[in-house]
Amino acid sequence: MIREVEIKNLPSRFAEIFSECLGRPEQSDEVLKMYRAPERRLFVMRKGESIVAVAGLKLHELEEPELLHLAVRKDKRRRGFGRTLIKTMINSFMIDTLAVWTDEDAVGFYEKIGFNIVNEIQTLNGLVRYKLRFSRAKSRGRLET
């Protein structure tokens, strides 16, 4: 089951799982505060009573939709939960294109499900960040939207 949650009423373990997708997990409380803005949404995916994945999405009428955060519990990875969560958000909000910025560790996941690299930058501390974009028109069914 996937549902949207409010920042003021996060389920237990949400913050713990959310922090796994951050480069600096100790900043998760600070990062979560940005979800107070109405165009930023948080989602939780449960299997039974247990949270298996969480995501943050930015939906602004004047900007391209952007997946801000995605985290799947470490012991639940490689089972399709991340793909299913993204697919559900795309279908629920009728998103035609979806952008995401990520690091080298996750590029392969996004490419496998139909995202394409559209930009690459090197940060001041030498890390490479990639911007990828999913396009419903160009996906060739990889997300099976």
PDB file of C-alpha atoms in Angstrom:
ATOM      1  CA  MET A   1       0.000   0.000   0.000  1.00  0.00           C
ATOM      2  CA  ILE A   2       1.304   3.442  -0.961  1.00  0.00           C
ATOM      3  CA  ARG A   3      -0.045   6.617   0.559  1.00  0.00           C
ATOM      4  CA  GLU A   4       0.878  10.242   1.009  1.00  0.00           C
ATOM      5  CA  VAL A   5       1.843  11.322   4.525  1.00  0.00           C
ATOM      6  CA  GLU A   6       2.053  14.725   6.172  1.00  0.00           C
ATOM      7  CA  ILE A   7       5.219  16.102   7.703  1.00  0.00           C
ATOM      8  CA  LYS A   8       3.408  16.726  10.995  1.00  0.00           C
ATOM      9  CA  ASN A   9       2.214  13.121  11.228  1.00  0.00           C
ATOM     10  CA  LEU A  10       5.010  10.858   9.978  1.00  0.00           C
ATOM     11  CA  PRO A  11       4.714   7.142  10.728  1.00  0.00           C
ATOM     12  CA  SER A  12       7.272   5.550  13.023  1.00  0.00           C
ATOM     13  CA  ARG A  13      10.518   4.533  11.265  1.00  0.00           C
ATOM     14  CA  PHE A  14       9.847   7.010   8.439  1.00  0.00           C
ATOM     15  CA  ALA A  15      12.714   9.332   9.401  1.00  0.00           C
ATOM     16  CA  GLU A  16      15.063   6.383   9.915  1.00  0.00           C
ATOM     17  CA  ILE A  17      14.421   5.024   6.407  1.00  0.00           C
ATOM     18  CA  PHE A  18      14.374   8.527   4.881  1.00  0.00           C
ATOM     19  CA  SER A  19      17.824   9.280   6.313  1.00  0.00           C
ATOM     20  CA  GLU A  20      19.250   6.316   4.342  1.00  0.00           C
ATOM     21  CA  CYS A  21      18.897   8.283   1.081  1.00  0.00           C
ATOM     22  CA  LEU A  22      20.818  11.302   2.353  1.00  0.00           C
ATOM     23  CA  GLY A  23      24.524  11.871   1.980  1.00  0.00           C
ATOM     24  CA  ARG A  24      24.472  13.216   5.516  1.00  0.00           C
ATOM     25  CA  PRO A  25      21.899  11.176   7.467  1.00  0.00           C
ATOM     26  CA  GLU A  26      22.372  13.317  10.568  1.00  0.00           C
ATOM     27  CA  GLN A  27      20.661  16.151   8.674  1.00  0.00           C
ATOM     28  CA  SER A  28      17.421  14.272   8.019  1.00  0.00           C
ATOM     29  CA  ASP A  29      15.368  16.374  10.434  1.00  0.00           C
ATOM     30  CA  GLU A  30      16.571  19.545   8.711  1.00  0.00           C
ATOM     31  CA  VAL A  31      15.934  18.144   5.215  1.00  0.00           C
ATOM     32  CA  LEU A  32      12.444  16.950   6.170  1.00  0.00           C
ATOM     33  CA  LYS A  33      11.506  20.534   7.106  1.00  0.00           C
ATOM     34  CA  MET A  34      11.513  21.504   3.423  1.00  0.00           C
ATOM     35  CA  TYR A  35       8.460  19.257   3.007  1.00  0.00           C
ATOM     36  CA  ARG A  36       6.375  21.865   4.803  1.00  0.00           C
ATOM     37  CA  ALA A  37       6.041  23.640   1.424  1.00  0.00           C
ATOM     38  CA  PRO A  38       2.751  22.709  -0.276  1.00  0.00           C
ATOM     39  CA  GLU A  39       4.398  21.657  -3.551  1.00  0.00           C
ATOM     40  CA  ARG A  40       6.536  19.054  -1.753  1.00  0.00           C
ATOM     41  CA  ARG A  41       4.950  15.715  -0.935  1.00  0.00           C
ATOM     42  CA  LEU A  42       6.044  12.701   1.108  1.00  0.00           C
ATOM     43  CA  PHE A  43       5.004   9.115   0.417  1.00  0.00           C
ATOM     44  CA  VAL A  44       5.298   5.863   2.273  1.00  0.00           C
ATOM     45  CA  MET A  45       5.046   2.318   0.955  1.00  0.00           C
ATOM     46  CA  ARG A  46       4.070  -0.482   3.308  1.00  0.00           C
ATOM     47  CA  LYS A  47       4.162  -4.228   2.997  1.00  0.00           C
ATOM     48  CA  GLY A  48       1.843  -5.476   5.673  1.00  0.00           C
ATOM     49  CA  GLU A  49       2.432  -3.269   8.699  1.00  0.00           C
ATOM     50  CA  SER A  50       6.046  -2.543   7.835  1.00  0.00           C
ATOM     51  CA  ILE A  51       7.366   0.486   5.918  1.00  0.00           C
ATOM     52  CA  VAL A  52       9.550  -0.710   3.042  1.00  0.00           C
ATOM     53  CA  ALA A  53      10.137   2.545   1.112  1.00  0.00           C
ATOM     54  CA  VAL A  54       9.692   6.300   1.335  1.00  0.00           C
ATOM     55  CA  ALA A  55       9.857   9.056  -1.256  1.00  0.00           C
ATOM     56  CA  GLY A  56       9.721  12.824  -1.604  1.00  0.00           C
ATOM     57  CA  LEU A  57       8.271  14.502  -4.662  1.00  0.00           C
ATOM     58  CA  LYS A  58       8.153  18.134  -5.781  1.00  0.00           C
ATOM     59  CA  LEU A  59       5.059  19.050  -7.788  1.00  0.00           C
ATOM     60  CA  HIS A  60       5.051  22.707  -8.780  1.00  0.00           C
ATOM     61  CA  GLU A  61       2.779  23.931 -11.563  1.00  0.00           C
ATOM     62  CA  LEU A  62       5.533  26.064 -13.138  1.00  0.00           C
ATOM     63  CA  GLU A  63       8.406  23.576 -12.822  1.00  0.00           C
ATOM     64  CA  GLU A  64       9.163  20.060 -13.963  1.00  0.00           C
ATOM     65  CA  PRO A  65       8.113  17.454 -11.375  1.00  0.00           C
ATOM     66  CA  GLU A  66      11.131  16.182  -9.462  1.00  0.00           C
ATOM     67  CA  LEU A  67      11.773  13.128  -7.335  1.00  0.00           C
ATOM     68  CA  LEU A  68      13.656  14.671  -4.421  1.00  0.00           C
ATOM     69  CA  HIS A  69      14.254  11.577  -2.314  1.00  0.00           C
ATOM     70  CA  LEU A  70      13.802   7.822  -2.584  1.00  0.00           C
ATOM     71  CA  ALA A  71      14.810   5.306   0.059  1.00  0.00           C
ATOM     72  CA  VAL A  72      14.110   1.608   0.282  1.00  0.00           C
ATOM     73  CA  ARG A  73      14.906  -0.233   3.494  1.00  0.00           C
ATOM     74  CA  LYS A  74      18.274  -1.939   3.101  1.00  0.00           C
ATOM     75  CA  ASP A  75      16.854  -5.393   3.763  1.00  0.00           C
ATOM     76  CA  LYS A  76      14.079  -4.858   1.155  1.00  0.00           C
ATOM     77  CA  ARG A  77      16.136  -3.618  -1.797  1.00  0.00           C
ATOM     78  CA  ARG A  78      16.168  -5.242  -5.255  1.00  0.00           C
ATOM     79  CA  ARG A  79      12.553  -6.394  -4.917  1.00  0.00           C
ATOM     80  CA  GLY A  80      10.878  -3.724  -7.076  1.00  0.00           C
ATOM     81  CA  PHE A  81       9.645  -1.469  -4.265  1.00  0.00           C
ATOM     82  CA  GLY A  82      11.460   1.647  -5.537  1.00  0.00           C
ATOM     83  CA  ARG A  83      10.227   1.067  -9.095  1.00  0.00           C
ATOM     84  CA  THR A  84       6.661   0.497  -7.877  1.00  0.00           C
ATOM     85  CA  LEU A  85       6.695   3.629  -5.726  1.00  0.00           C
ATOM     86  CA  ILE A  86       7.933   5.794  -8.619  1.00  0.00           C
ATOM     87  CA  LYS A  87       5.443   4.206 -11.028  1.00  0.00           C
ATOM     88  CA  THR A  88       2.559   4.864  -8.628  1.00  0.00           C
ATOM     89  CA  MET A  89       3.504   8.520  -8.185  1.00  0.00           C
ATOM     90  CA  ILE A  90       3.841   9.010 -11.960  1.00  0.00           C
ATOM     91  CA  ASN A  91       0.450   7.435 -12.601  1.00  0.00           C
ATOM     92  CA  SER A  92      -1.352   9.047  -9.654  1.00  0.00           C
ATOM     93  CA  PHE A  93      -0.300  12.563 -10.612  1.00  0.00           C
ATOM     94  CA  MET A  94      -0.381  11.925 -14.402  1.00  0.00           C
ATOM     95  CA  ILE A  95       3.267  12.957 -14.702  1.00  0.00           C
ATOM     96  CA  ASP A  96       4.660  12.943 -18.239  1.00  0.00           C
ATOM     97  CA  THR A  97       8.257  13.738 -17.264  1.00  0.00           C
ATOM     98  CA  LEU A  98      10.015  13.328 -13.939  1.00  0.00           C
ATOM     99  CA  ALA A  99      13.505  14.565 -13.048  1.00  0.00           C
ATOM    100  CA  VAL A 100      15.862  13.301 -10.355  1.00  0.00           C
ATOM    101  CA  TRP A 101      19.358  14.304  -9.237  1.00  0.00           C
ATOM    102  CA  THR A 102      21.432  11.435  -7.891  1.00  0.00           C
ATOM    103  CA  ASP A 103      24.929  10.112  -7.346  1.00  0.00           C
ATOM    104  CA  GLU A 104      26.886   7.430  -9.155  1.00  0.00           C
ATOM    105  CA  ASP A 105      25.594   4.672  -6.862  1.00  0.00           C
ATOM    106  CA  ALA A 106      21.979   5.066  -8.028  1.00  0.00           C
ATOM    107  CA  VAL A 107      22.384   5.999 -11.704  1.00  0.00           C
ATOM    108  CA  GLY A 108      22.124   2.364 -12.819  1.00  0.00           C
ATOM    109  CA  PHE A 109      18.839   1.873 -10.960  1.00  0.00           C
ATOM    110  CA  TYR A 110      17.243   4.889 -12.612  1.00  0.00           C
ATOM    111  CA  GLU A 111      18.554   3.997 -16.078  1.00  0.00           C
ATOM    112  CA  LYS A 112      17.256   0.441 -15.697  1.00  0.00           C
ATOM    113  CA  ILE A 113      13.718   1.685 -15.075  1.00  0.00           C
ATOM    114  CA  GLY A 114      13.677   4.151 -17.962  1.00  0.00           C
ATOM    115  CA  PHE A 115      15.381   7.361 -16.843  1.00  0.00           C
ATOM    116  CA  ASN A 116      18.056   8.918 -19.067  1.00  0.00           C
ATOM    117  CA  ILE A 117      21.019  11.066 -18.023  1.00  0.00           C
ATOM    118  CA  VAL A 118      20.486  14.653 -19.170  1.00  0.00           C
ATOM    119  CA  ASN A 119      23.148  16.476 -17.135  1.00  0.00           C
ATOM    120  CA  GLU A 120      26.224  15.793 -15.062  1.00  0.00           C
ATOM    121  CA  ILE A 121      28.051  18.136 -12.688  1.00  0.00           C
ATOM    122  CA  GLN A 122      31.000  17.866 -10.366  1.00  0.00           C
ATOM    123  CA  THR A 123      30.451  19.350  -6.930  1.00  0.00           C
ATOM    124  CA  LEU A 124      33.000  21.434  -5.050  1.00  0.00           C
ATOM    125  CA  ASN A 125      34.013  18.400  -3.002  1.00  0.00           C
ATOM    126  CA  GLY A 126      34.658  16.359  -6.166  1.00  0.00           C
ATOM    127  CA  LEU A 127      31.517  14.236  -6.223  1.00  0.00           C
ATOM    128  CA  VAL A 128      29.693  13.743  -9.497  1.00  0.00           C
ATOM    129  CA  ARG A 129      25.930  14.347  -9.496  1.00  0.00           C
ATOM    130  CA  TYR A 130      23.683  13.248 -12.339  1.00  0.00           C
ATOM    131  CA  LYS A 131      20.371  14.650 -13.452  1.00  0.00           C
ATOM    132  CA  LEU A 132      18.159  12.027 -15.021  1.00  0.00           C
ATOM    133  CA  ARG A 133      14.749  12.375 -16.581  1.00  0.00           C
ATOM    134  CA  PHE A 134      11.941   9.906 -17.110  1.00  0.00           C
ATOM    135  CA  SER A 135       9.686  10.622 -20.066  1.00  0.00           C
ATOM    136  CA  ARG A 136       6.472   8.652 -20.421  1.00  0.00           C
ATOM    137  CA  ALA A 137       6.699   9.070 -24.200  1.00  0.00           C
ATOM    138  CA  LYS A 138      10.244   7.665 -24.344  1.00  0.00           C
ATOM    139  CA  SER A 139      10.116   5.028 -21.595  1.00  0.00           C
ATOM    140  CA  ARG A 140       9.510   2.008 -23.830  1.00  0.00           C
ATOM    141  CA  GLY A 141       7.515   0.443 -21.011  1.00  0.00           C
ATOM    142  CA  ARG A 142      10.357  -0.013 -18.534  1.00  0.00           C
ATOM    143  CA  LEU A 143       8.267   1.423 -15.722  1.00  0.00           C
ATOM    144  CA  GLU A 144       5.236  -0.200 -17.288  1.00  0.00           C
ATOM    145  CA  THR A 145       3.209   2.979 -16.901  1.00  0.00           C
TER     146      THR A 145
END
